[in-house]
Coordinates of N, CA and C in Angstrom, one line a residue:
X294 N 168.9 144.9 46.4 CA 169.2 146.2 47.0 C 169.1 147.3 46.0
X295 N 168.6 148.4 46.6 CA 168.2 149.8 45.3 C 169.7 150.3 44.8
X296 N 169.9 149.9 43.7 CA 171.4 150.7 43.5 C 171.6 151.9 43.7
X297 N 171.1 152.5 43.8 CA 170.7 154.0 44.0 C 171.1 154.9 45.7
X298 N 170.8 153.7 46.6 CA 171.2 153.7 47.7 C 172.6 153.1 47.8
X299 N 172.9 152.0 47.1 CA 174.4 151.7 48.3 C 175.1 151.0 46.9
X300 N 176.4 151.7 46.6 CA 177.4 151.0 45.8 C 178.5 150.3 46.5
X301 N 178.7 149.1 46.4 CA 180.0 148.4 47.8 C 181.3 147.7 47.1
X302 N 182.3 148.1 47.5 CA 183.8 147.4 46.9 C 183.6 145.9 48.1
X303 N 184.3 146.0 48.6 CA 185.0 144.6 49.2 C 184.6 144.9 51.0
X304 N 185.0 145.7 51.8 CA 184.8 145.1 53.3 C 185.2 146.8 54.0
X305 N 185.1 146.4 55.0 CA 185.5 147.8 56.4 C 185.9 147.7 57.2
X306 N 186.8 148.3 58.3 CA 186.9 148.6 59.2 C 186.9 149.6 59.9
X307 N 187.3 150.5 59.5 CA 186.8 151.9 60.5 C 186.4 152.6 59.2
X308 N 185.2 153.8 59.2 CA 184.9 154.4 58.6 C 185.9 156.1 58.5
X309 N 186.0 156.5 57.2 CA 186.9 157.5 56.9 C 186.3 158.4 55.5
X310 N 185.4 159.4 56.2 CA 184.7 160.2 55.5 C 185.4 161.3 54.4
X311 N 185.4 161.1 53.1 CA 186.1 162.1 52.0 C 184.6 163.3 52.0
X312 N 184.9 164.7 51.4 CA 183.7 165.0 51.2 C 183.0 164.3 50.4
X313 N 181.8 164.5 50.4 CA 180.7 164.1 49.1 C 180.6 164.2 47.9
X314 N 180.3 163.4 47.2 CA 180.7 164.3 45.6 C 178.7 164.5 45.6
X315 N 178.8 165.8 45.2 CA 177.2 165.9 45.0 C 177.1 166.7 43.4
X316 N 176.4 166.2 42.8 CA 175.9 166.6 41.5 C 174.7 167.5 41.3
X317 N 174.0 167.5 40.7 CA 172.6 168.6 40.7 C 171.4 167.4 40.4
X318 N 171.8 167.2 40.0 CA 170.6 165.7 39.6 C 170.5 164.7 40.4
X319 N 171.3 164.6 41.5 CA 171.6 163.2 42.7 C 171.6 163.8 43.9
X320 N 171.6 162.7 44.9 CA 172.3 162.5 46.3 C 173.3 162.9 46.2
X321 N 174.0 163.2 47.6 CA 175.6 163.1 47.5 C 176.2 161.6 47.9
X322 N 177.1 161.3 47.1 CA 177.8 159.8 47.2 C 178.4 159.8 48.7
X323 N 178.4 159.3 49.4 CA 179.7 159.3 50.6 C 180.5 158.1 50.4
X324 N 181.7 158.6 50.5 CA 182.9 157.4 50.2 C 183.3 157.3 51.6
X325 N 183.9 155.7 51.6 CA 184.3 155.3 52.7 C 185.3 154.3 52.5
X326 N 186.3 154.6 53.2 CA 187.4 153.4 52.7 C 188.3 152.5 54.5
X327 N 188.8 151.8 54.0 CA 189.4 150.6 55.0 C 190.6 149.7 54.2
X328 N 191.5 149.3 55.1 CA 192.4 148.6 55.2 C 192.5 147.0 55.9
X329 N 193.0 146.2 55.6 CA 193.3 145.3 56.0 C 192.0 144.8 56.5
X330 N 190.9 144.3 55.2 CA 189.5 143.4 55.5 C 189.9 142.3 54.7
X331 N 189.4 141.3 55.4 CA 190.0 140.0 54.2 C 191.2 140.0 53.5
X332 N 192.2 140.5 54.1 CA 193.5 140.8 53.7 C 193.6 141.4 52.3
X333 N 193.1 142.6 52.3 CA 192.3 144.0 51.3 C 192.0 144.9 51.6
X334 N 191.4 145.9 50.7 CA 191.2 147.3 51.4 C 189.8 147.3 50.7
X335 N 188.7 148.1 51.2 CA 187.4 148.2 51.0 C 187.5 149.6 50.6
X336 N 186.7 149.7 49.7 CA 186.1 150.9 49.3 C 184.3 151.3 49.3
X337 N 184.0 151.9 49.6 CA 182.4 151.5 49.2 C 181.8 153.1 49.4
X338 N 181.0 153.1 48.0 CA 180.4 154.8 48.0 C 178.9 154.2 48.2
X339 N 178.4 155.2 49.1 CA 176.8 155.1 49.7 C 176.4 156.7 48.9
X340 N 175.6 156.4 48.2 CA 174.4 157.1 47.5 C 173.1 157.5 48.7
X341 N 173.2 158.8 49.1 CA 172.1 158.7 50.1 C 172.0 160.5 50.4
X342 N 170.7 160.8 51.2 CA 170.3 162.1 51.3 C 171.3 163.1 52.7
X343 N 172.1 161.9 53.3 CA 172.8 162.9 54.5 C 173.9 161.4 54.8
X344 N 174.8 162.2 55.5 CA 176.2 161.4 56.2 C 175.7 160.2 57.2
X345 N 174.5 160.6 57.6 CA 174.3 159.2 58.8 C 173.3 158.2 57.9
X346 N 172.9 158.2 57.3 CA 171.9 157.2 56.3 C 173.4 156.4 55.6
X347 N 173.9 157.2 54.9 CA 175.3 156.5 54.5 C 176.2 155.7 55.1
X348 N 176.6 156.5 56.3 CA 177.4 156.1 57.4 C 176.5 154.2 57.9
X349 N 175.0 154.2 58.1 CA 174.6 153.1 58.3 C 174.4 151.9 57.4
X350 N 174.8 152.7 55.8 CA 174.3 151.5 55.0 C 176.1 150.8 54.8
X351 N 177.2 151.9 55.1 CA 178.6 151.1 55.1 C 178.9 150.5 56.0
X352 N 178.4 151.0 57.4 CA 178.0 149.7 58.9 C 177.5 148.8 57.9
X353 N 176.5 148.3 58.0 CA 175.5 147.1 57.1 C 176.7 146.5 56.2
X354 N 177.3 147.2 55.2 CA 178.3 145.8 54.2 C 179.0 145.4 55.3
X355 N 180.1 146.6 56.2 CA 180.9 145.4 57.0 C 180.4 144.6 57.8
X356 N 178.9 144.6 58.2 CA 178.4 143.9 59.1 C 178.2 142.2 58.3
X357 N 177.8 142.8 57.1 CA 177.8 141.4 55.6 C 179.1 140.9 55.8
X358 N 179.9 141.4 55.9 CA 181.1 140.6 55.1 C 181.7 140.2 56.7
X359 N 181.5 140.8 57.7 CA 181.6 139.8 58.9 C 181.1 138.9 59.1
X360 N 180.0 138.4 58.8 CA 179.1 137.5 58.5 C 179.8 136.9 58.2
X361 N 179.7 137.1 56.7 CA 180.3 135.6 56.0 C 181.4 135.3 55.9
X362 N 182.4 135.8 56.6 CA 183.8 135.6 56.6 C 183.8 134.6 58.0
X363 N 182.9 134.5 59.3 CA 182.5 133.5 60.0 C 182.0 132.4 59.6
X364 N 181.3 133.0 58.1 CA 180.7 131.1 57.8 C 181.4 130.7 56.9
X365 N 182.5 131.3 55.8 CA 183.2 130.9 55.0 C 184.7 131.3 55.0
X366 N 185.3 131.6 55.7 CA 186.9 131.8 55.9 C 187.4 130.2 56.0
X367 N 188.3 130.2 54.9 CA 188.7 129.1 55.5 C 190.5 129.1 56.1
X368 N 190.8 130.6 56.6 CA 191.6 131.0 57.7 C 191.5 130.8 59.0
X369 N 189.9 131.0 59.1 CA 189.8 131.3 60.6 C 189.5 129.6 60.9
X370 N 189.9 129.3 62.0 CA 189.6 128.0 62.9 C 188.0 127.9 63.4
X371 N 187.4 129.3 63.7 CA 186.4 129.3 64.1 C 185.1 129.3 63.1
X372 N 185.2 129.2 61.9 CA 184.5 129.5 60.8 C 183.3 128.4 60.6
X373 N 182.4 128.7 59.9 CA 181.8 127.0 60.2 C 182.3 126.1 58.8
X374 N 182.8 126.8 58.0 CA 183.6 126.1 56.7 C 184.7 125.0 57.4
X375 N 185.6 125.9 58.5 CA 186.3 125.1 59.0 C 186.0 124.2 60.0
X376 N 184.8 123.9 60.3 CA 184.1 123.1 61.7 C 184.0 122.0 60.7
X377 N 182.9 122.0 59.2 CA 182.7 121.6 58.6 C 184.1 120.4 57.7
X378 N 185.2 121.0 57.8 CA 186.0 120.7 56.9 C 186.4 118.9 57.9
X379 N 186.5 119.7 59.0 CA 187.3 118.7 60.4 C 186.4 117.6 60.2

């Protein structure tokens, strides 16, 4: 993935827009933060040309880490780690 487009901490759940930090030489960063993902807080700045390009590439991580927290939680009963384990 283009680093330049999407820097990601850990997970999401609702998105919570800070202003942008914009430089003269860059994009503006959009920060987005969340509570209680994988028993954690997510952080994740999207590098991008406007708030909805950003807004979709921090959709996309939590959509990752929903993913894999269905195929590897081994919390959840429903996981396939835990199908696997039984």
């Amino acid at each position: 993935m283009n680093k330049n487009f999407l820097l990601a901490g850990s997970a999401l759940v609702s998105l919570t827009i800070a202003d942008p930090d914009v430089s003269a030489d860059s994009s503006p960063a959009w920060r987005f933060h969340a509570d209680h993902v994988l028993g954690t807080s997510l952080d994740v700045t999207a590098v991008a040309a406007d708030e909805s390009t950003a807004k979709m590439a921090a959709e996309a991580v939590r959509a990752e880490i929903d993913r894999l927290d269905r195929v590897l939680s081994g919390w959840r009963e429903d996981s396939e780690l835990a199908s696997l384990n039984r």
